[in-house]
Coordinates of C-alpha atoms in Angstrom, one line a residue:
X1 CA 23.7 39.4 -56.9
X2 CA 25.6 41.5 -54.4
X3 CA 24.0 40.7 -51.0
X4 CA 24.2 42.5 -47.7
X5 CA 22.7 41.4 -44.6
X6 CA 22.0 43.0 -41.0
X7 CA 21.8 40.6 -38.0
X8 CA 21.7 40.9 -34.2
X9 CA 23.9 37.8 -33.0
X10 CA 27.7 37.9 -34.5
X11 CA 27.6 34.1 -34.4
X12 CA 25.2 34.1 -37.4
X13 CA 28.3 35.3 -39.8
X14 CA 29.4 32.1 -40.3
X15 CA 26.2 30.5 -41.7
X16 CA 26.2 33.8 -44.0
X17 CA 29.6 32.9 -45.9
X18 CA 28.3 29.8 -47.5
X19 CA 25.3 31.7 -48.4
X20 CA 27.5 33.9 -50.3
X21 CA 27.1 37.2 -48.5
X22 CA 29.1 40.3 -49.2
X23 CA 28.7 42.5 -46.4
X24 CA 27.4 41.9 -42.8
X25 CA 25.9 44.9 -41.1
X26 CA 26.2 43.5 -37.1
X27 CA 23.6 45.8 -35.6
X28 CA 23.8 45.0 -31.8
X29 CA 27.8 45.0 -32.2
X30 CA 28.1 48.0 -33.8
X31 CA 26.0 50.1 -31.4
X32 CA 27.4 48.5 -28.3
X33 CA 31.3 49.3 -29.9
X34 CA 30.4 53.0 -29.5
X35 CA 29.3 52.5 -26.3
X36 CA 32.5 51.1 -25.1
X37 CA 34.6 53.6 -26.7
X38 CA 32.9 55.9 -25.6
X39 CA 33.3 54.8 -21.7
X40 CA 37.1 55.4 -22.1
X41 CA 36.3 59.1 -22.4
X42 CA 38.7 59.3 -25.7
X43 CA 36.1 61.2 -27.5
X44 CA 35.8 58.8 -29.9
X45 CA 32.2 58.6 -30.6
X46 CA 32.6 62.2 -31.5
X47 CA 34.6 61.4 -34.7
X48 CA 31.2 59.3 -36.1
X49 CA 29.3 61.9 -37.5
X50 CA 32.1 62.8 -39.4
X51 CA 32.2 60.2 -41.8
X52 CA 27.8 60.8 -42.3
X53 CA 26.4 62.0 -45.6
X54 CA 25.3 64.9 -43.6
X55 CA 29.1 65.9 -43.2
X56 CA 30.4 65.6 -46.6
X57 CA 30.8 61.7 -46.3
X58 CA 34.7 61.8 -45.9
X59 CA 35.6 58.1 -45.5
X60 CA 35.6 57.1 -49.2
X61 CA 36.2 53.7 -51.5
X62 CA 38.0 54.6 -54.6
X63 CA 38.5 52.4 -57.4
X64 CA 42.7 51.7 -58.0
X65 CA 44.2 52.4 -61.6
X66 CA 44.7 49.0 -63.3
X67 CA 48.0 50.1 -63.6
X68 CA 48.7 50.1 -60.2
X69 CA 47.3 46.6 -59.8
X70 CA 50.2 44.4 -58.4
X71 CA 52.3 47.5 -57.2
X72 CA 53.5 48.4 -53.2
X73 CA 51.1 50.1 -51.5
X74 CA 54.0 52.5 -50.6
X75 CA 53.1 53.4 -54.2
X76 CA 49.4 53.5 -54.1
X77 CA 49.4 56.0 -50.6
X78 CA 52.2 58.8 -52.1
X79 CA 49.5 58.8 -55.3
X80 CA 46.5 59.6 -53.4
X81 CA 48.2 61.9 -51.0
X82 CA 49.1 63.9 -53.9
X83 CA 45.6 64.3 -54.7
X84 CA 44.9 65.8 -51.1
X85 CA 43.3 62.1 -50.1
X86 CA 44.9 60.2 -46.4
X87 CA 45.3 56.9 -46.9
X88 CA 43.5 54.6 -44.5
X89 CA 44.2 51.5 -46.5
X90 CA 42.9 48.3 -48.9
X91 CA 40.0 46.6 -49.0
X92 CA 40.3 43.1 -50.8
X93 CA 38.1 40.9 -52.6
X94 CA 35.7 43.9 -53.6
X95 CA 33.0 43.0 -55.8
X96 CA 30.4 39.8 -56.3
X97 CA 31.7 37.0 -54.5
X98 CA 30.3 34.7 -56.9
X99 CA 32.6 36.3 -59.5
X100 CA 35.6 36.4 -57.5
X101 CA 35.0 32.6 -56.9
X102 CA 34.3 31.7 -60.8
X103 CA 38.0 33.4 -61.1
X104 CA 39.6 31.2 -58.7
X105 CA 38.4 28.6 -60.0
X106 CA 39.3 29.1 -63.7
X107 CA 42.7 29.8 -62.3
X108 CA 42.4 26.3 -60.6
X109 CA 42.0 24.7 -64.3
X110 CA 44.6 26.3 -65.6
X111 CA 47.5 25.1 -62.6
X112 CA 49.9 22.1 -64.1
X113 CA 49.4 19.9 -61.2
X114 CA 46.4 18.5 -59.0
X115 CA 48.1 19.8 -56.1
X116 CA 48.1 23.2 -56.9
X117 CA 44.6 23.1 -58.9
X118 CA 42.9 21.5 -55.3
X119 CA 45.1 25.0 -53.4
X120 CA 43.3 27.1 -55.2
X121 CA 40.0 25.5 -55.4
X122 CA 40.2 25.4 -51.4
X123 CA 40.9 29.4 -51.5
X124 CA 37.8 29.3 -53.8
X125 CA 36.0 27.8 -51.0
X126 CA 37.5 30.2 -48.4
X127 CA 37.1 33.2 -50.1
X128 CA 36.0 36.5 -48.0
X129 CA 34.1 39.1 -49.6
X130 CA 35.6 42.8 -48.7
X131 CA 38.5 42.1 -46.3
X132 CA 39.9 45.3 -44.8
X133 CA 43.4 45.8 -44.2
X134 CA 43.8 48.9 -42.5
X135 CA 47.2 51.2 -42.4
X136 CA 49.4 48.1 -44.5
X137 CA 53.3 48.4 -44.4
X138 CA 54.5 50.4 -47.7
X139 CA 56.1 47.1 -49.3
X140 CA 52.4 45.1 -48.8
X141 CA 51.4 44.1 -52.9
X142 CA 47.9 45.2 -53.6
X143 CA 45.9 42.4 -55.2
X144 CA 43.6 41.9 -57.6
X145 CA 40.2 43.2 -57.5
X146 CA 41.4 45.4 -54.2
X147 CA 40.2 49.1 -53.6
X148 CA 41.7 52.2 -51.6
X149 CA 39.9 53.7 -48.8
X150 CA 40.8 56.9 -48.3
X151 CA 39.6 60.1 -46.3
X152 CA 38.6 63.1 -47.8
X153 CA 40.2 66.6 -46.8
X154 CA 38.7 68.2 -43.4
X155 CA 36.2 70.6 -44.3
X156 CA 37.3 72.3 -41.0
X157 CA 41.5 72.2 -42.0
X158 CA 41.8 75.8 -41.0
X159 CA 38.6 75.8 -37.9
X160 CA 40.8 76.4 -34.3
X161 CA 41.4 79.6 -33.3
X162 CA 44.9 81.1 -33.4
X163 CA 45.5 80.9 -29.9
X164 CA 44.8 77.5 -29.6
X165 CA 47.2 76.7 -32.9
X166 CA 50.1 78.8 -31.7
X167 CA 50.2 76.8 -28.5
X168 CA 53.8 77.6 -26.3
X169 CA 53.5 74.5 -24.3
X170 CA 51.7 71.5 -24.9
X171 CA 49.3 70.5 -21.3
X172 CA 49.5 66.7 -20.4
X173 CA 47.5 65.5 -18.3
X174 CA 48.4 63.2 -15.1
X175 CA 46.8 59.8 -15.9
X176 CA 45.2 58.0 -12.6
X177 CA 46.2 54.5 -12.1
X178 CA 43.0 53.8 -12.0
X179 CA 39.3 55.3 -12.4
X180 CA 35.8 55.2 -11.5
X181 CA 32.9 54.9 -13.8
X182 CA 28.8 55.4 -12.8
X183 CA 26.3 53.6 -15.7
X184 CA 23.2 55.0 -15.7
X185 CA 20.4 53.1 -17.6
X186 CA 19.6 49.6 -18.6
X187 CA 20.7 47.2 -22.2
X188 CA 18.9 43.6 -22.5
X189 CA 22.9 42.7 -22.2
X190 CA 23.7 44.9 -19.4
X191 CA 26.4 42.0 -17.9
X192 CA 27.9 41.3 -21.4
X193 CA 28.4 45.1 -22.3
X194 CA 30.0 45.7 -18.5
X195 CA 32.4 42.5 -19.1
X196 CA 33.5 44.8 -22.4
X197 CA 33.8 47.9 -20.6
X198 CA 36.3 46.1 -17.4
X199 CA 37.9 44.6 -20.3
X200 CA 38.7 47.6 -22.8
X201 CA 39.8 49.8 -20.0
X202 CA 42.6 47.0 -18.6
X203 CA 43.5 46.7 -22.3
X204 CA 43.9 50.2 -22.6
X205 CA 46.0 50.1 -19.2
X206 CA 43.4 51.9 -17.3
X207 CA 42.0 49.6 -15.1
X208 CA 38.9 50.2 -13.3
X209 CA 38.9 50.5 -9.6
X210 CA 35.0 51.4 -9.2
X211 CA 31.9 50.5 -11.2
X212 CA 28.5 51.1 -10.1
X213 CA 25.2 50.8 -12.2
X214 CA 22.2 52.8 -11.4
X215 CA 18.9 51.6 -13.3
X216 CA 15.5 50.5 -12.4
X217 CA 16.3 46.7 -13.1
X218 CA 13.8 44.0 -12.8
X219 CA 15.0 41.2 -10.3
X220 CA 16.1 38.8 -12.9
X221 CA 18.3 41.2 -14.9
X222 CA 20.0 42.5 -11.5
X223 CA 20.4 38.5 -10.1
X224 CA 21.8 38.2 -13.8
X225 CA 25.0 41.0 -13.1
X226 CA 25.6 39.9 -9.4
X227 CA 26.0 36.4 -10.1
X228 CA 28.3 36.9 -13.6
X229 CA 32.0 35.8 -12.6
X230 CA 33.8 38.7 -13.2
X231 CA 31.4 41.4 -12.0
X232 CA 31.4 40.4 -8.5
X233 CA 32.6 44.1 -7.4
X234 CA 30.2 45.8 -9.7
X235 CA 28.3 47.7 -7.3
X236 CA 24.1 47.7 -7.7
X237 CA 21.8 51.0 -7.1
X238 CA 18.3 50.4 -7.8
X239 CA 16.5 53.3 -8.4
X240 CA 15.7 56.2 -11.2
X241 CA 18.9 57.9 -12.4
X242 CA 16.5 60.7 -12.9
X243 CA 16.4 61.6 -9.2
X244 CA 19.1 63.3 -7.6
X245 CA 19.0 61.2 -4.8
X246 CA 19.7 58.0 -5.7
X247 CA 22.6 59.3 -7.6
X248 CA 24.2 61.0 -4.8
X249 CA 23.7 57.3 -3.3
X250 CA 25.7 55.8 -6.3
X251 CA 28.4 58.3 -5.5
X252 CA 28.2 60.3 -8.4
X253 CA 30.5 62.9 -6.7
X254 CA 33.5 61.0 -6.6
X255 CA 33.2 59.3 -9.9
X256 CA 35.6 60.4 -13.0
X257 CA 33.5 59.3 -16.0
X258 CA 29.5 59.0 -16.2
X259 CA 27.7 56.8 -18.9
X260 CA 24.2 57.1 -19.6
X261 CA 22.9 54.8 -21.7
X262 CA 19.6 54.5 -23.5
X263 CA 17.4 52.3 -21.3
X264 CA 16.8 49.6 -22.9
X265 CA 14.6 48.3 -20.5
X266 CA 11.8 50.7 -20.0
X267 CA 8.5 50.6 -21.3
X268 CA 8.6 54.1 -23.0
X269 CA 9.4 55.2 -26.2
X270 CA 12.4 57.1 -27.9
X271 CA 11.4 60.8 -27.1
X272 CA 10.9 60.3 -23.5
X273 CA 14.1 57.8 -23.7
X274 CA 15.8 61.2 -24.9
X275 CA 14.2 63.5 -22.4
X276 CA 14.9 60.9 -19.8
X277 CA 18.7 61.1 -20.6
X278 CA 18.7 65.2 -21.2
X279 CA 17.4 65.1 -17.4
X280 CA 19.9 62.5 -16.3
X281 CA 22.7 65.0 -18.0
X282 CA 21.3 67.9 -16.5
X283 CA 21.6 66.2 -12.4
X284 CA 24.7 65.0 -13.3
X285 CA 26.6 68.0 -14.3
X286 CA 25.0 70.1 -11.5
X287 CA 26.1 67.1 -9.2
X288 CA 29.7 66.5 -10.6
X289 CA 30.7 69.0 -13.1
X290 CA 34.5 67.6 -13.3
X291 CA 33.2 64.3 -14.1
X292 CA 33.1 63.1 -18.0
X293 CA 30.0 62.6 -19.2
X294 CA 28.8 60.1 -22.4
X295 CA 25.4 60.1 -23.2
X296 CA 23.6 57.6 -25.7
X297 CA 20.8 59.8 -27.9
X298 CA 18.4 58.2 -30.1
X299 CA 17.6 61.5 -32.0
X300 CA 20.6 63.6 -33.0
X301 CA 19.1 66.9 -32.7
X302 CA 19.2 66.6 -29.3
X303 CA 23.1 67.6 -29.7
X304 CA 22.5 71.2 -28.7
X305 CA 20.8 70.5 -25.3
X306 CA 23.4 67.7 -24.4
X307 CA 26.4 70.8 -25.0
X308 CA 24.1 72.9 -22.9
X309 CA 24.8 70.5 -20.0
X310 CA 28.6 70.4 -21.0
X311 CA 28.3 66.6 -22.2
X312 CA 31.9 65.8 -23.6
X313 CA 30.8 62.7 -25.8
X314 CA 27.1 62.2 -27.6
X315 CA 26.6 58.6 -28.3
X316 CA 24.0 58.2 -31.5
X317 CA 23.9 54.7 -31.9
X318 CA 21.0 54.6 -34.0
X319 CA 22.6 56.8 -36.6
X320 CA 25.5 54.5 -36.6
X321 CA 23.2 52.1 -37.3
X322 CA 21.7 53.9 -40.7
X323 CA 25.2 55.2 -41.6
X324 CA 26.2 51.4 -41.7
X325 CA 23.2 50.0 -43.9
X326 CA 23.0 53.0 -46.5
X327 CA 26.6 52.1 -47.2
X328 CA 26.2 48.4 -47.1
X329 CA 22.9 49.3 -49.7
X330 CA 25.8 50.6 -51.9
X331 CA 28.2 47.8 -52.5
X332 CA 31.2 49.9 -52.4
X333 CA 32.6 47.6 -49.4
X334 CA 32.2 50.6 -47.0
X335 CA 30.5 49.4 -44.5
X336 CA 33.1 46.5 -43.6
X337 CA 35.8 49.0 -43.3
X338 CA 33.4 51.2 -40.9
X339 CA 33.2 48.2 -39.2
X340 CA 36.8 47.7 -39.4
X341 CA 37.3 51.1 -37.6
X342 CA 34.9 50.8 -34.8
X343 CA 35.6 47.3 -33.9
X344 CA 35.6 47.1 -30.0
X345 CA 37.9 44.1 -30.3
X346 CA 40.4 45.3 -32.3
X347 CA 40.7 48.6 -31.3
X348 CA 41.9 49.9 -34.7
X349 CA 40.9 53.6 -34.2
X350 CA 42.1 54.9 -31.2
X351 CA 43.2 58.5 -29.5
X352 CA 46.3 58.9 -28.1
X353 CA 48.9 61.2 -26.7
X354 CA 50.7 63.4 -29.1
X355 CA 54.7 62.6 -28.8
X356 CA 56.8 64.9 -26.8
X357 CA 57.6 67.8 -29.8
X358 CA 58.7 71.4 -30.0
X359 CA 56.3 74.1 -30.1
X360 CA 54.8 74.9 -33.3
X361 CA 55.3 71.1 -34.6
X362 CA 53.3 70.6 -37.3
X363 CA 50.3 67.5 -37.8
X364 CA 53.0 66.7 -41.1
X365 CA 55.7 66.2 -38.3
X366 CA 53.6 64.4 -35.7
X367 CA 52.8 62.3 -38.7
X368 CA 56.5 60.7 -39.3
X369 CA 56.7 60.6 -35.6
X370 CA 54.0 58.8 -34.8
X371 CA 54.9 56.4 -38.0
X372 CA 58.1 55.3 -36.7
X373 CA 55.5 53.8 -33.3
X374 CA 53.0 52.0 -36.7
X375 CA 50.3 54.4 -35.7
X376 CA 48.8 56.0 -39.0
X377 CA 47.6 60.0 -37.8
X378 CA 44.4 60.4 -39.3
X379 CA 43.8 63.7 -37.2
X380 CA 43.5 65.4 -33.6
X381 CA 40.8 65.9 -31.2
X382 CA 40.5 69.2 -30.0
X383 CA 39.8 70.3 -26.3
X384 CA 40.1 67.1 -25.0
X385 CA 39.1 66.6 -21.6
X386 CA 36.0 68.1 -19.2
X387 CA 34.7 71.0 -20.4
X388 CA 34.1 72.2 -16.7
X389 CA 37.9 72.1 -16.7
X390 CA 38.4 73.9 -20.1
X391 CA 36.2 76.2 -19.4
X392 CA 37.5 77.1 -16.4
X393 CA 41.1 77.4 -17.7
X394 CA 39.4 80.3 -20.2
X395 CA 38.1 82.2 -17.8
X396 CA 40.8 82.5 -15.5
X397 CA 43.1 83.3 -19.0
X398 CA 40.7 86.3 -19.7
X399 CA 41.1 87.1 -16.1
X400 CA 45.0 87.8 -16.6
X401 CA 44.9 89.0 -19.9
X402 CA 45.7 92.8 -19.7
X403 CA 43.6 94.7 -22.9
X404 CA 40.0 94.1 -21.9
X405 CA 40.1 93.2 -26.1
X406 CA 41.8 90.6 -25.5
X407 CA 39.7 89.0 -22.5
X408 CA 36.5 89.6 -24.6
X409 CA 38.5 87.8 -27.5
X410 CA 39.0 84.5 -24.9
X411 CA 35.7 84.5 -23.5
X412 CA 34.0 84.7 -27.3
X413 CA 36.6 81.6 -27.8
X414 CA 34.6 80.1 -24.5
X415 CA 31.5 80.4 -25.9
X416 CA 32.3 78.6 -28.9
X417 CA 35.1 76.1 -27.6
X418 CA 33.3 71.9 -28.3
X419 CA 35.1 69.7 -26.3
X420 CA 36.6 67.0 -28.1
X421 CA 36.1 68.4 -31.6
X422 CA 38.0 66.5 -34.1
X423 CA 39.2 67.6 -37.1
X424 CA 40.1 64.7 -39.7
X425 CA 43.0 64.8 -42.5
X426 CA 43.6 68.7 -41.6
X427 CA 46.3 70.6 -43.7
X428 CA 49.6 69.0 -43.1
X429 CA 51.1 72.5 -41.9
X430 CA 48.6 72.6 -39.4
X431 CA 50.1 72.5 -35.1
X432 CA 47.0 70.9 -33.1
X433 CA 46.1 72.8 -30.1
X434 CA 47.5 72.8 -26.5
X435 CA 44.8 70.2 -25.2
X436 CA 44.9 68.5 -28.7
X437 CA 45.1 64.5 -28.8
X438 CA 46.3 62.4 -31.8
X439 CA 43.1 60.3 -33.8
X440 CA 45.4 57.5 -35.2
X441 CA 44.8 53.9 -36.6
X442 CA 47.0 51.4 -35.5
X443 CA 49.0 50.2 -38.4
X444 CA 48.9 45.8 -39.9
X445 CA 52.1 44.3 -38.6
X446 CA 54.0 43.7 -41.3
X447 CA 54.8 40.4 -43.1

């Protein structure tokens, strides 16, 4: 029987292998990755809903022909992008475990020597259901019993306006050495998940030179985060994040990103958690509009009153969460390579600065470019950035603009622009816009 199983503590995988266990849904992990993506301000927990039923489900596991069992993968990728498909890359060992260990260890009676017959009744032993291997060198052999995962075409290829496409010059912004982040709310592992936010931003060479929590903790959680080595500078504010007060004591005006999480800690349930957080949006943009903002929703309908106060990056955890067991329910193998994706550890899915190019370069060219650096372009996030700041830019562009046609024309563009917008596997003719970021997976070293 094809098992999957959903636990809270990643430590529990290990007594799960001998059990025989397929897929592992790792619920706390996989809601507190998006979390810690999304303090980078990359826009990445925008790119979730994307691969939801509700959007056309384009991450996909597709069966590989038998006759292209035992060919390069180099093979395997120029066949599906043929078909219109983007490669993402294998996932191994599909199927029952209990079958793929019965094969192993046929194959083990069949070897000429003890030695070799004990090798492969060890990899019997070993044996991992549904290993992903995401963006594999072309000459990497696809084994046995292996499957493609692939991305559908973007149902918005051809969505960004003209303007935006037939960009002149490409803006870059001026990274800071280093950058301030406010956390408003509360998680049961408040010191664990700020230990992975210090550490993701110094991986991703943006270091954080101020941190300060606002939440209503109880005495124990607070002694808890001042006492944990490595959170010594962390900077307490006990109070409601609610109240405009006690954030302009936090500073909120001189922070560059704001994080507002779900509180985990209070007694209330998940509609007034939501209002709670629409509220803390709300203060926060009227108190720091330049600031970023990431905001953790437990219902997603709540999207259109989190753009109303220019949030950058919803957060919906909890429909991670479902996305992750309806695949697991269908033994397709999906859910590991979700997992695969959205791992906070390895960072495989990642937004990054598009190459220095000519005007007009195409998401085909950006493609080979980004290649050559083993980065696979999966697609670009569009209007990147604070949407204060975007905003801003329009309006003063429909302010020089000379046919009054034409500043109506930018101003409708206003009204519709989404900050960080991605747009996944768009036409390969396509030129991202001028505030455009790449959405890339960083490629398997090869062997």
């Amino acid at each position: 029987v094809y098992t999957c199983t959903e636990i809270v503590q990643p430590h529990f995988v290990d007594y799960l292998r001998p059990a025989g266990v397929e897929e592992v849904v790792l619920e706390a992990l996989n809601a507190r990755a998006l979390i810690i993506s999304a303090s980078l301000g990359d826009g990445l927990a925008n790119v979730l809903p994307y691969f939801l039923p509700e959007f056309g489900l384009q991450l996909r596991v597709l069966d590989i022909p038998p006759t292209l069992e035992g060919a390069l993968y180099g093979e395997l990728d120029l066949l599906a992008r043929e078909r219109g498909y983007l490669p993402l890359g294998l996932l191994d060992n599909t199927g029952g475990l209990f079958d793929r260990q019965n094969e192993h260890i046929g194959e083990a009676l069949r070897q000429p020597s003890y030695a070799d017959a004990v090798r492969t009744l060890l990899s019997a032993a070993n044996l991992v259901s549904n290993v992903p291997t995401l963006a594999p060198p072309r000459g990497h052999r696809v084994r046995p019993h292996s499957k493609l995962v692939v991305l559908l075409p973007s149902p918005e290829r051809q969505a960004v306006e003209q303007l935006e496409r037939r960009q002149t010059q490409r803006t870059r912004p001026r990274p800071k050495a280093s950058e301030k982040l406010l956390v408003c709310g509360w998680k049961p592992t408040m010191a664990d998940l700020l230990l992975a936010i210090q550490d993701r931003h110094a991986a991703a060479g943006r270091p954080l030179s101020g941190l300060t929590l606002v939440a209503r903790l109880p005495g124990r959680e607070a002694e808890d985060i001042s006492s944990r080595p490595g959170l010594e500078h962390v900077r307490l504010v006990v109070g409601d994040p609610t109240d405009p007060v006690v954030l302009r004591q936090a500073g909120i005006g001189s922070v560059d990103r704001i994080l507002i999480l779900a509180d985990g800690g209070a007694e209330i349930g998940p509609q007034d958690t939501d209002a709670r957080n629409v509220m803390v949006s709300f203060a926060a943009n009227e108190l720091n509009p330049s600031a970023y903002k990431c905001v953790e929703v437990l219902n997603p309908s709540l999207g259109e009153h989190l753009q109303i106060a220019n949030v950058e990056e919803p957060i919906y955890t909890s429909q991670y969460q479902r996305l992750m067991l309806v695949q697991a329910s269908l033994g397709t193998g999906l859910a590991s390579a979700l997992g695969a994706l959205f791992d906070p550890g390895a960072g495989r899915l990642r937004v990054v600065d598009f190459p220095p190019a000519p005007p007009g370069t195409t998401f085909d060219q950006y493609a080979q470019a980004l290649a050559e650096q083993g980065l696979l372009l999966i697609g670009t996030m569009e209007f990147t950035g604070n949407s204060y700041v975007r905003k801003t830019e329009y309006i003063r562009q429909a302010q020089e603009l000379s046919g009054v046609r034409d500043s109506v024309a930018n101003l409708l563009r206003l009204k519709s622009a989404k900050t960080n917008r991605p747009i996944i596997n768009p036409l390969r003719s396509f030129v991202p816009g001028t505030h455009s970021r790449a959405l890339v997976i960083t490629a398997e070293p090869s062997a």
